[in-house]
Coordinates of C-alpha atoms in Angstrom, one line a residue:
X19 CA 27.4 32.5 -3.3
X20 CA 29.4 31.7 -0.3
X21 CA 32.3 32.6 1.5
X22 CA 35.1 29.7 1.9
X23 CA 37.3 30.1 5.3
X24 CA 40.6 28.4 5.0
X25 CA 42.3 26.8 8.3
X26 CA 42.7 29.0 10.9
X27 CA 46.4 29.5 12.5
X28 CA 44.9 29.5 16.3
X29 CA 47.3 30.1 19.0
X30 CA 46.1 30.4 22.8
X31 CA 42.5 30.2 24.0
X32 CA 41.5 33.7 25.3
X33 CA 39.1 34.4 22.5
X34 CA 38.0 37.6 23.6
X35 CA 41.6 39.5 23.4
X36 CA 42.9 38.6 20.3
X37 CA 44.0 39.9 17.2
X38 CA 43.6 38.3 13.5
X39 CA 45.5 38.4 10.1
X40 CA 43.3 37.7 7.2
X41 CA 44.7 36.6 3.6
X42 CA 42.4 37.2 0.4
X43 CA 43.2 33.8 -1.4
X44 CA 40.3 34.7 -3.6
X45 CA 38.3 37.6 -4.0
X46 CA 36.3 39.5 -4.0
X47 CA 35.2 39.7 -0.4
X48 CA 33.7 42.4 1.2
X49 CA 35.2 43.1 4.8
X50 CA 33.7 45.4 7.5
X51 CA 36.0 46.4 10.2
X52 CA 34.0 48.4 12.6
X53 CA 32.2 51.3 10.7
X54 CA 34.6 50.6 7.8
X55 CA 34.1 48.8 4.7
X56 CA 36.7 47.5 2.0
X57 CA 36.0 45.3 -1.0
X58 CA 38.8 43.1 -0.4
X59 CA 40.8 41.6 -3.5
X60 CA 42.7 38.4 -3.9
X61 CA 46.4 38.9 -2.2
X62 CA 45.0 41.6 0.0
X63 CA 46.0 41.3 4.2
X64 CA 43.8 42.5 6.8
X65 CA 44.7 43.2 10.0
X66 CA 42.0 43.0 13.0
X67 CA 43.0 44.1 16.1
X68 CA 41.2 43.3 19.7
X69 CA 39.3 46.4 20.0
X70 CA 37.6 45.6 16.7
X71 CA 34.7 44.1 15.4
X72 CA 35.0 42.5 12.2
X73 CA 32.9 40.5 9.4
X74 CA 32.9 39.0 6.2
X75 CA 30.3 38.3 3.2
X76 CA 30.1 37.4 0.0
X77 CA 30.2 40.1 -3.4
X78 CA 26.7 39.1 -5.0
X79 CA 27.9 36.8 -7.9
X80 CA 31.6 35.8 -6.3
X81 CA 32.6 33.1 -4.6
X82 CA 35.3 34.2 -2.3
X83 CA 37.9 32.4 -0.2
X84 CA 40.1 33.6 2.9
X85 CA 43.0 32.2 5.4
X86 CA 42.9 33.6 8.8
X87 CA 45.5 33.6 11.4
X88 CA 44.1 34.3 15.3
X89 CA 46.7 35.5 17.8
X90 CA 46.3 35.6 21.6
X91 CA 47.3 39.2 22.6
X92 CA 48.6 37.5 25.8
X93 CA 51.5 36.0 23.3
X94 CA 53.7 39.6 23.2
X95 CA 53.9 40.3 26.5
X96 CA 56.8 37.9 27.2
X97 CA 59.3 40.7 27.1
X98 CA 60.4 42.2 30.1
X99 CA 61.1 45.5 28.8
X100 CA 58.4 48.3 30.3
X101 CA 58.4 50.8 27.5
X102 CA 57.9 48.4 24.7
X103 CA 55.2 46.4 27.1
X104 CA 53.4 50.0 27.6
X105 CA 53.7 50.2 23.7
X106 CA 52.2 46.8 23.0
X107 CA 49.5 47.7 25.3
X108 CA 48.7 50.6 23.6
X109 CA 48.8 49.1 19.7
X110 CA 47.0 46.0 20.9
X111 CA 43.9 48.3 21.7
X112 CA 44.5 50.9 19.6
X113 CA 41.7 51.3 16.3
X114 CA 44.6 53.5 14.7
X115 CA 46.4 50.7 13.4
X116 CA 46.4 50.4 9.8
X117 CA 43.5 47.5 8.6
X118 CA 44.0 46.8 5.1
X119 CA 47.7 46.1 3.3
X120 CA 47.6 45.6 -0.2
X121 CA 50.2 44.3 -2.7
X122 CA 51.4 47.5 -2.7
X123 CA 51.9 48.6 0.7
X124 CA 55.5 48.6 2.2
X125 CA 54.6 46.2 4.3
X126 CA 52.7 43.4 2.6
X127 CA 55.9 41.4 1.1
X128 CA 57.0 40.6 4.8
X129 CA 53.7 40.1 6.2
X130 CA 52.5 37.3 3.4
X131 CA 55.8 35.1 3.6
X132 CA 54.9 34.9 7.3
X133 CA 51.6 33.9 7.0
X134 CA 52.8 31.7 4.6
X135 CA 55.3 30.1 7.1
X136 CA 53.4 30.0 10.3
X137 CA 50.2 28.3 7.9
X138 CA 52.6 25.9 6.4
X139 CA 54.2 24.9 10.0
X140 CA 50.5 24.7 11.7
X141 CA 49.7 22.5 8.5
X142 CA 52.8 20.2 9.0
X143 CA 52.8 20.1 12.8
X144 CA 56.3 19.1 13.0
X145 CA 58.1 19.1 16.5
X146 CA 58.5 22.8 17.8
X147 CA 55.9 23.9 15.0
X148 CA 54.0 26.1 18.1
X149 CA 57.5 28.0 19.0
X150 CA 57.9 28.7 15.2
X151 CA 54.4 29.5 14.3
X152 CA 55.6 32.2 17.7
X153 CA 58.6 33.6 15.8
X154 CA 56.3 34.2 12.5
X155 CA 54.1 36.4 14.8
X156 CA 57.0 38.6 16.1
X157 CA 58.4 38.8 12.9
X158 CA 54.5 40.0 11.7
X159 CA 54.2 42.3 14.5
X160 CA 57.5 43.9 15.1
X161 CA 57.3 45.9 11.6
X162 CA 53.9 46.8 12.4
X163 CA 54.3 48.0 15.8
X164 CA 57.4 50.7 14.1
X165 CA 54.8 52.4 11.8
X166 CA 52.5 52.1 14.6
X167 CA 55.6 54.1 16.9
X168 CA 55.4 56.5 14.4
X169 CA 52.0 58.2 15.1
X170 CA 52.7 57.7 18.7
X171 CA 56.1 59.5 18.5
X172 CA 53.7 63.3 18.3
X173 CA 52.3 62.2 22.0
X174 CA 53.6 61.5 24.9
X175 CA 51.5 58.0 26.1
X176 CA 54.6 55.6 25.1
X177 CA 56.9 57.6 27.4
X178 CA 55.1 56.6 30.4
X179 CA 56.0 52.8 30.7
X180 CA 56.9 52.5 34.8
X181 CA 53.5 54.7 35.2
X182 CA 51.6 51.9 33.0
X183 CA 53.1 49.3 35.1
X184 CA 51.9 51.1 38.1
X185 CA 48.8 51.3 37.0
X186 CA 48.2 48.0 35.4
X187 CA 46.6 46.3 38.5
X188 CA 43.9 48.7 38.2
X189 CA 43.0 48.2 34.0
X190 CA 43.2 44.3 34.6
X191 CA 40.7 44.6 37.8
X192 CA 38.0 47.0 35.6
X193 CA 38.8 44.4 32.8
X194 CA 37.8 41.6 35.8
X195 CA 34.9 43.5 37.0
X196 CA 32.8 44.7 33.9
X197 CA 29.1 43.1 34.9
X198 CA 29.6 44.6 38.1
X199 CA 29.5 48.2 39.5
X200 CA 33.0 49.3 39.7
X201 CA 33.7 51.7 42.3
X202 CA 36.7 54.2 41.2
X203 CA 37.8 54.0 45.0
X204 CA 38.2 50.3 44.8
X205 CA 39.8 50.8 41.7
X206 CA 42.4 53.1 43.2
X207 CA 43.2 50.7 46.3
X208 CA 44.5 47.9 43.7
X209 CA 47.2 50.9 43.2
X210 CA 47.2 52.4 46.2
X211 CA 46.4 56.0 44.9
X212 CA 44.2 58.9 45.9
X213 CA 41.3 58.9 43.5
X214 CA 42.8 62.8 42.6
X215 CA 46.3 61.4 41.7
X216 CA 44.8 58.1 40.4
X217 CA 42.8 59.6 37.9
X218 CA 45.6 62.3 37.1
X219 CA 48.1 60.1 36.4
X220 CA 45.5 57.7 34.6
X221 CA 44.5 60.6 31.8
X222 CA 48.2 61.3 31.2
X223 CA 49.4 58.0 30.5
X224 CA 46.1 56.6 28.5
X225 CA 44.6 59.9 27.4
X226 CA 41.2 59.5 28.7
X227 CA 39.6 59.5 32.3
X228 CA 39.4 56.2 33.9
X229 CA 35.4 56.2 33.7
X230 CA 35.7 56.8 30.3
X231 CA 38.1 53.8 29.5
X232 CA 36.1 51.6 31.6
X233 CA 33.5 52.3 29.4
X234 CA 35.3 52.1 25.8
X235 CA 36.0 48.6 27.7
X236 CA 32.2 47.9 28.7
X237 CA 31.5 48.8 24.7
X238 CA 33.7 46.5 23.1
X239 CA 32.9 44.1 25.4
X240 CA 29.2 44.1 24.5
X241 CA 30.6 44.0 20.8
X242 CA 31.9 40.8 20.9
X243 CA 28.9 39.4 22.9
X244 CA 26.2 40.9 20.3
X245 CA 28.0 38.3 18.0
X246 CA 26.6 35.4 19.8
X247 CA 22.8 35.3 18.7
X248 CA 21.1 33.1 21.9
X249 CA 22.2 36.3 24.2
X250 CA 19.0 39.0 24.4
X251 CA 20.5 42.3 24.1
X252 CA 19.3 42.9 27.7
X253 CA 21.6 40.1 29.2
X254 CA 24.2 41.3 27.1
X255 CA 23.3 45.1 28.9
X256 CA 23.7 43.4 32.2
X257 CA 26.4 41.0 31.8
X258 CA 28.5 44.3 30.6
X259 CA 27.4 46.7 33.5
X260 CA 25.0 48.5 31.9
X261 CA 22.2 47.9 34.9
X262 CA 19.5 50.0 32.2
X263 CA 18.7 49.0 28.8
X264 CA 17.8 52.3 27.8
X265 CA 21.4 53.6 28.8
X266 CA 23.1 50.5 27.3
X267 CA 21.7 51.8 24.2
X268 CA 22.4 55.3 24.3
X269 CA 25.9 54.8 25.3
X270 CA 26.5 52.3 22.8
X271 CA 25.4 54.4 20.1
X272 CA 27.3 57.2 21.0
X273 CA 30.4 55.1 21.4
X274 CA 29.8 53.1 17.7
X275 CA 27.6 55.1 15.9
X276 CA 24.8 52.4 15.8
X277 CA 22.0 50.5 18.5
X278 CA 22.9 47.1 19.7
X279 CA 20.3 45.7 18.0
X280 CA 21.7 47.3 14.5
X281 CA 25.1 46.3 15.2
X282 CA 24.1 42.8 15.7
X283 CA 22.4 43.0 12.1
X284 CA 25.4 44.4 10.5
X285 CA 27.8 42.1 11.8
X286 CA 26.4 38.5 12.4
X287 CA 26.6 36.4 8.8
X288 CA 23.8 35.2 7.4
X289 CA 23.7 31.9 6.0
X290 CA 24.1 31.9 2.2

């Protein structure tokens, strides 16, 4: 039994912040999405977002076959507008956002014709085919990112778009630095804060401490490395920040529930 992967719609090349839209052309499938599992039918969508691990395998006695799309997170911050840049941020990240839409979700009728569209432009290649493959996306995105607003609108976080944009220099430069040891003083200078107000101003807007978000960003960083087989967990531990392998795996359990080592056997195919 095997699992057939249709032609990927693959815009941009930062593979490691992205987001994916997968299509059940024919199922069964079964999908884990972090520690979540569906047994995905034919017509179903699945939405991945970069903060998430995902695989897919086989039902014993089913042949299954799926179209994905892969996005480049990079693609929606073209707007200029702070609030809805601070809110992009925060769905592009966030492991709140609804994975699974099936035939009879709200959603699913808009979100298949534009799969459909940008897969049938990325097929034909025509002139411009890139910019409307683009408009597919936004058109995808948009009615997600409103349900999204929804569960946002009982915090605060999306109010505080010109304090995100203060403090952007600071996530790209942990996001820059994760094999090294990050320093929250250095950290601060990129923003020119006192570590007190820094790390004040950093809780209210994201929710958590700055250590703690540089580690949620150590963690899924090691995720998407544990996928790649020729890389010893220890290198991995390293090449995340983790100077202790010991500590790699105790934080990593605590953040996803499972070791390295059985997060690499849950997630990387075998061959069928």
């Amino acid at each position: 039994m095997s699992i057939q992967r249709d032609r990927s719609v693959l815009v941009a090349s930062h593979w490691h912040e992205h987001f994916e839209l997968i299509i059940v052309l024919q199922g069964p499938v079964q999908i884990q999405i972090d520690q979540h599992s569906f047994t995905a039918q034919t017509g179903e969508i699945y939405f991945i977002n970069s903060c998430q691990i995902h695989s897919v395998t086989c039902v014993p006695g089913q042949n299954g076959v799926i179209q994905g799309m892969v996005f480049d997170k990079a693609l929606m911050y073209a707007l200029e507008h702070l609030e809805m840049r601070h809110l992009l941020s925060l769905f592009l990240r966030s492991n709140k956002v609804a994975n699974r839409y099936p035939g009879t979700h709200p959603l699913w009728t808009d979100l298949n014709a534009e799969m459909d569209k940008a897969y049938e432009e990325f097929t034909k290649a025509q002139i411009g085919y890139e910019y409307a493959i683009l408009s597919c996306l936004y058109r995808i995105v948009v009615p997600m990112l409103r349900l999204y607003r929804q569960e946002l609108d009982s915090s605060p976080p999306y109010r505080y778009a010109n304090q995100y944009m203060r403090l952007k220099p600071a996530i790209d430069y942990m996001e820059e630095h994760l094999a090294e040891k990050v320093y929250m003083e250095s950290v601060c200078k990129k923003v020119n804060m006192s570590l007190y107000y820094f790390s004040s101003l950093f809780k209210k807007v994201f929710g958590m401490p700055p250590v703690q978000y540089l580690v949620q960003l150590r963690i899924d960083h090691a995720k998407r490395l544990l996928l790649d087989e020729e890389r010893s967990i220890s290198e991995i531990a390293e090449l995340c920040g983790f100077c202790n392998i010991n500590y790699f795996d105790k934080v990593f359990k605590e953040k996803s529930g499972v070791t390295p080592m059985e997060f690499r056997k849950r997630y990387v195919r075998q061959e069928t």
